[in-house]
mmCIF file with all atom_site columns, C-alpha atoms in Angstrom:
data_model
loop_
_atom_site.group_PDB
_atom_site.id
_atom_site.type_symbol
_atom_site.label_atom_id
_atom_site.label_alt_id
_atom_site.label_comp_id
_atom_site.label_asym_id
_atom_site.label_entity_id
_atom_site.label_seq_id
_atom_site.pdbx_PDB_ins_code
_atom_site.Cartn_x
_atom_site.Cartn_y
_atom_site.Cartn_z
_atom_site.occupancy
_atom_site.B_iso_or_equiv
_atom_site.pdbx_formal_charge
_atom_site.auth_seq_id
_atom_site.auth_comp_id
_atom_site.auth_asym_id
_atom_site.auth_atom_id
_atom_site.pdbx_PDB_model_num
ATOM 1  C CA . ASN A 1 1  ? 26.275 -24.680 79.816 1.00 0.00 ? 1  ASN A CA 1
ATOM 2  C CA . ASN A 1 2  ? 23.790 -23.120 77.406 1.00 0.00 ? 2  ASN A CA 1
ATOM 3  C CA . MET A 1 3  ? 20.553 -25.179 77.256 1.00 0.00 ? 3  MET A CA 1
ATOM 4  C CA . ILE A 1 4  ? 20.071 -24.445 73.604 1.00 0.00 ? 4  ILE A CA 1
ATOM 5  C CA . ASP A 1 5  ? 23.386 -26.296 72.751 1.00 0.00 ? 5  ASP A CA 1
ATOM 6  C CA . THR A 1 6  ? 22.640 -29.424 74.768 1.00 0.00 ? 6  THR A CA 1
ATOM 7  C CA . ILE A 1 7  ? 22.044 -32.885 73.324 1.00 0.00 ? 7  ILE A CA 1
ATOM 8  C CA . GLU A 1 8  ? 18.775 -33.041 75.288 1.00 0.00 ? 8  GLU A CA 1
ATOM 9  C CA . MET A 1 9  ? 17.348 -30.023 73.532 1.00 0.00 ? 9  MET A CA 1
ATOM 10 C CA . GLU A 1 10 ? 18.415 -31.373 70.154 1.00 0.00 ? 10 GLU A CA 1
ATOM 11 C CA . ASN A 1 11 ? 16.827 -34.717 70.894 1.00 0.00 ? 11 ASN A CA 1
ATOM 12 C CA . ALA A 1 12 ? 13.613 -33.075 72.022 1.00 0.00 ? 12 ALA A CA 1
ATOM 13 C CA . ILE A 1 13 ? 13.411 -31.051 68.833 1.00 0.00 ? 13 ILE A CA 1
ATOM 14 C CA . ASN A 1 14 ? 14.131 -34.190 66.708 1.00 0.00 ? 14 ASN A CA 1
ATOM 15 C CA . GLU A 1 15 ? 11.552 -36.284 68.609 1.00 0.00 ? 15 GLU A CA 1
ATOM 16 C CA . TYR A 1 16 ? 8.790  -33.685 68.293 1.00 0.00 ? 16 TYR A CA 1
ATOM 17 C CA . LEU A 1 17 ? 9.349  -32.393 64.721 1.00 0.00 ? 17 LEU A CA 1
ATOM 18 C CA . GLU A 1 18 ? 11.122 -35.176 62.793 1.00 0.00 ? 18 GLU A CA 1
ATOM 19 C CA . GLY A 1 19 ? 9.103  -36.412 59.831 1.00 0.00 ? 19 GLY A CA 1
ATOM 20 C CA . LYS A 1 20 ? 6.463  -33.656 60.199 1.00 0.00 ? 20 LYS A CA 1
ATOM 21 C CA . THR A 1 21 ? 5.383  -31.544 57.191 1.00 0.00 ? 21 THR A CA 1
ATOM 22 C CA . ILE A 1 22 ? 5.111  -27.997 58.455 1.00 0.00 ? 22 ILE A CA 1
ATOM 23 C CA . ASP A 1 23 ? 4.683  -24.857 56.345 1.00 0.00 ? 23 ASP A CA 1
ATOM 24 C CA . ASN A 1 24 ? 4.116  -22.331 59.121 1.00 0.00 ? 24 ASN A CA 1
ATOM 25 C CA . LEU A 1 25 ? 5.230  -22.508 62.732 1.00 0.00 ? 25 LEU A CA 1
ATOM 26 C CA . VAL A 1 26 ? 4.242  -20.103 65.434 1.00 0.00 ? 26 VAL A CA 1
ATOM 27 C CA . LEU A 1 27 ? 7.062  -19.318 67.863 1.00 0.00 ? 27 LEU A CA 1
ATOM 28 C CA . GLY A 1 28 ? 4.798  -18.331 70.810 1.00 0.00 ? 28 GLY A CA 1
ATOM 29 C CA . CYS A 1 29 ? 7.381  -18.714 73.588 1.00 0.00 ? 29 CYS A CA 1
ATOM 30 C CA . THR A 1 30 ? 10.196 -16.169 74.147 1.00 0.00 ? 30 THR A CA 1
ATOM 31 C CA . HIS A 1 31 ? 12.780 -18.933 73.925 1.00 0.00 ? 31 HIS A CA 1
ATOM 32 C CA . TYR A 1 32 ? 11.653 -20.533 70.674 1.00 0.00 ? 32 TYR A CA 1
ATOM 33 C CA . PRO A 1 33 ? 13.394 -17.995 68.350 1.00 0.00 ? 33 PRO A CA 1
ATOM 34 C CA . LEU A 1 34 ? 16.651 -19.118 69.907 1.00 0.00 ? 34 LEU A CA 1
ATOM 35 C CA . ILE A 1 35 ? 16.243 -22.609 68.409 1.00 0.00 ? 35 ILE A CA 1
ATOM 36 C CA . LYS A 1 36 ? 14.982 -21.500 65.009 1.00 0.00 ? 36 LYS A CA 1
ATOM 37 C CA . SER A 1 37 ? 18.059 -22.764 63.241 1.00 0.00 ? 37 SER A CA 1
ATOM 38 C CA . LYS A 1 38 ? 17.884 -26.171 64.885 1.00 0.00 ? 38 LYS A CA 1
ATOM 39 C CA . ILE A 1 39 ? 14.189 -26.455 63.855 1.00 0.00 ? 39 ILE A CA 1
ATOM 40 C CA . LYS A 1 40 ? 15.125 -25.718 60.284 1.00 0.00 ? 40 LYS A CA 1
ATOM 41 C CA . GLU A 1 41 ? 17.828 -28.424 60.420 1.00 0.00 ? 41 GLU A CA 1
ATOM 42 C CA . VAL A 1 42 ? 15.379 -31.018 61.680 1.00 0.00 ? 42 VAL A CA 1
ATOM 43 C CA . LEU A 1 43 ? 12.650 -30.223 59.170 1.00 0.00 ? 43 LEU A CA 1
ATOM 44 C CA . LYS A 1 44 ? 15.161 -30.082 56.329 1.00 0.00 ? 44 LYS A CA 1
ATOM 45 C CA . ARG A 1 45 ? 13.159 -27.390 54.514 1.00 0.00 ? 45 ARG A CA 1
ATOM 46 C CA . ASP A 1 46 ? 12.289 -23.722 54.568 1.00 0.00 ? 46 ASP A CA 1
ATOM 47 C CA . ILE A 1 47 ? 9.269  -22.836 56.603 1.00 0.00 ? 47 ILE A CA 1
ATOM 48 C CA . ASN A 1 48 ? 7.568  -19.586 57.565 1.00 0.00 ? 48 ASN A CA 1
ATOM 49 C CA . PHE A 1 49 ? 8.174  -18.690 61.192 1.00 0.00 ? 49 PHE A CA 1
ATOM 50 C CA . ILE A 1 50 ? 5.621  -16.564 62.923 1.00 0.00 ? 50 ILE A CA 1
ATOM 51 C CA . ASP A 1 51 ? 7.621  -14.990 65.696 1.00 0.00 ? 51 ASP A CA 1
ATOM 52 C CA . MET A 1 52 ? 5.437  -13.390 68.327 1.00 0.00 ? 52 MET A CA 1
ATOM 53 C CA . GLY A 1 53 ? 8.313  -11.324 69.673 1.00 0.00 ? 53 GLY A CA 1
ATOM 54 C CA . GLU A 1 54 ? 8.870  -9.709  66.260 1.00 0.00 ? 54 GLU A CA 1
ATOM 55 C CA . ILE A 1 55 ? 5.147  -9.124  65.794 1.00 0.00 ? 55 ILE A CA 1
ATOM 56 C CA . LEU A 1 56 ? 4.931  -7.367  69.183 1.00 0.00 ? 56 LEU A CA 1
ATOM 57 C CA . THR A 1 57 ? 8.019  -5.294  68.589 1.00 0.00 ? 57 THR A CA 1
ATOM 58 C CA . ASN A 1 58 ? 6.861  -4.211  65.055 1.00 0.00 ? 58 ASN A CA 1
ATOM 59 C CA . SER A 1 59 ? 3.408  -3.427  66.404 1.00 0.00 ? 59 SER A CA 1
ATOM 60 C CA . LEU A 1 60 ? 4.845  -1.230  69.173 1.00 0.00 ? 60 LEU A CA 1
ATOM 61 C CA . ILE A 1 61 ? 7.183  0.590   66.857 1.00 0.00 ? 61 ILE A CA 1
ATOM 62 C CA . LEU A 1 62 ? 4.607  1.170   64.041 1.00 0.00 ? 62 LEU A CA 1
ATOM 63 C CA . GLU A 1 63 ? 1.614  2.080   66.186 1.00 0.00 ? 63 GLU A CA 1
ATOM 64 C CA . ASN A 1 64 ? 2.997  4.305   68.795 1.00 0.00 ? 64 ASN A CA 1
ATOM 65 C CA . ASN A 1 65 ? 6.283  6.183   69.286 1.00 0.00 ? 65 ASN A CA 1
ATOM 66 C CA . ASN A 1 66 ? 5.148  7.483   72.671 1.00 0.00 ? 66 ASN A CA 1
ATOM 67 C CA . TYR A 1 67 ? 5.641  4.477   74.935 1.00 0.00 ? 67 TYR A CA 1
ATOM 68 C CA . LYS A 1 68 ? 7.943  3.316   77.592 1.00 0.00 ? 68 LYS A CA 1
ATOM 69 C CA . LEU A 1 69 ? 8.587  -0.381  77.984 1.00 0.00 ? 69 LEU A CA 1
ATOM 70 C CA . ASN A 1 70 ? 9.642  -2.255  81.085 1.00 0.00 ? 70 ASN A CA 1
ATOM 71 C CA . PHE A 1 71 ? 11.541 -5.488  80.441 1.00 0.00 ? 71 PHE A CA 1
ATOM 72 C CA . TYR A 1 72 ? 11.951 -8.076  83.159 1.00 0.00 ? 72 TYR A CA 1
ATOM 73 C CA . PHE A 1 73 ? 14.358 -11.021 82.816 1.00 0.00 ? 73 PHE A CA 1
ATOM 74 C CA . SER A 1 74 ? 15.043 -13.973 85.089 1.00 0.00 ? 74 SER A CA 1
ATOM 75 C CA . ARG A 1 75 ? 18.613 -13.794 84.016 1.00 0.00 ? 75 ARG A CA 1
ATOM 76 C CA . LEU A 1 76 ? 20.100 -10.533 82.650 1.00 0.00 ? 76 LEU A CA 1
ATOM 77 C CA . ASN A 1 77 ? 23.459 -10.176 80.996 1.00 0.00 ? 77 ASN A CA 1
ATOM 78 C CA . ASP A 1 78 ? 25.260 -7.627  78.720 1.00 0.00 ? 78 ASP A CA 1
ATOM 79 C CA . ASN A 1 79 ? 24.204 -9.397  75.573 1.00 0.00 ? 79 ASN A CA 1
ATOM 80 C CA . ILE A 1 80 ? 20.521 -9.098  76.448 1.00 0.00 ? 80 ILE A CA 1
ATOM 81 C CA . LYS A 1 81 ? 21.001 -5.426  77.494 1.00 0.00 ? 81 LYS A CA 1
ATOM 82 C CA . ASN A 1 82 ? 22.749 -4.676  74.169 1.00 0.00 ? 82 ASN A CA 1
ATOM 83 C CA . LYS A 1 83 ? 19.985 -6.380  72.080 1.00 0.00 ? 83 LYS A CA 1
ATOM 84 C CA . VAL A 1 84 ? 17.260 -4.446  73.855 1.00 0.00 ? 84 VAL A CA 1
ATOM 85 C CA . ALA A 1 85 ? 19.225 -1.200  73.413 1.00 0.00 ? 85 ALA A CA 1
ATOM 86 C CA . THR A 1 86 ? 19.437 -1.721  69.690 1.00 0.00 ? 86 THR A CA 1
ATOM 87 C CA . MET A 1 87 ? 15.636 -2.080  69.357 1.00 0.00 ? 87 MET A CA 1
ATOM 88 C CA . PHE A 1 88 ? 14.248 0.467   71.842 1.00 0.00 ? 88 PHE A CA 1
ATOM 89 C CA . GLU A 1 89 ? 14.997 3.937   72.965 1.00 0.00 ? 89 GLU A CA 1
ATOM 90 C CA . ASP A 1 90 ? 12.808 4.530   75.991 1.00 0.00 ? 90 ASP A CA 1
ATOM 91 C CA . TYR A 1 91 ? 12.751 1.487   78.314 1.00 0.00 ? 91 TYR A CA 1
ATOM 92 C CA . GLU A 1 92 ? 13.714 0.121   81.701 1.00 0.00 ? 92 GLU A CA 1
ATOM 93 C CA . ILE A 1 93 ? 15.320 -3.227  82.094 1.00 0.00 ? 93 ILE A CA 1
ATOM 94 C CA . GLU A 1 94 ? 15.523 -5.225  85.293 1.00 0.00 ? 94 GLU A CA 1
ATOM 95 C CA . GLU A 1 95 ? 16.490 -8.666  86.553 1.00 0.00 ? 95 GLU A CA 1
ATOM 96 C CA . MET A 1 96 ? 13.999 -10.247 88.855 1.00 0.00 ? 96 MET A CA 1
ATOM 97 C CA . GLU A 1 97 ? 13.626 -13.628 90.469 1.00 0.00 ? 97 GLU A CA 1
ATOM 98 C CA . LEU A 1 98 ? 10.630 -15.700 89.372 1.00 0.00 ? 98 LEU A CA 1
#
């Protein structure tokens, strides 16, 4: 079962964010963008997300078109491969045990 859809994850988000007044939230972990919609639901307002993954991607694309990226995932599936392929042209992708 997907951890993002579990009751435990929802409870943790509620416990941590409920009642907080937040205008900007840094998504510093690679998994946090996956729970963006749940965070919005708990906060019941629009907030500015600062997504480190987006910042890194935009920085790489804007600054240098002569790069090769290596992506390593603890769990790799076709969905991840397809998403990476839509964002990058020259890369290697690999599953590796942590």
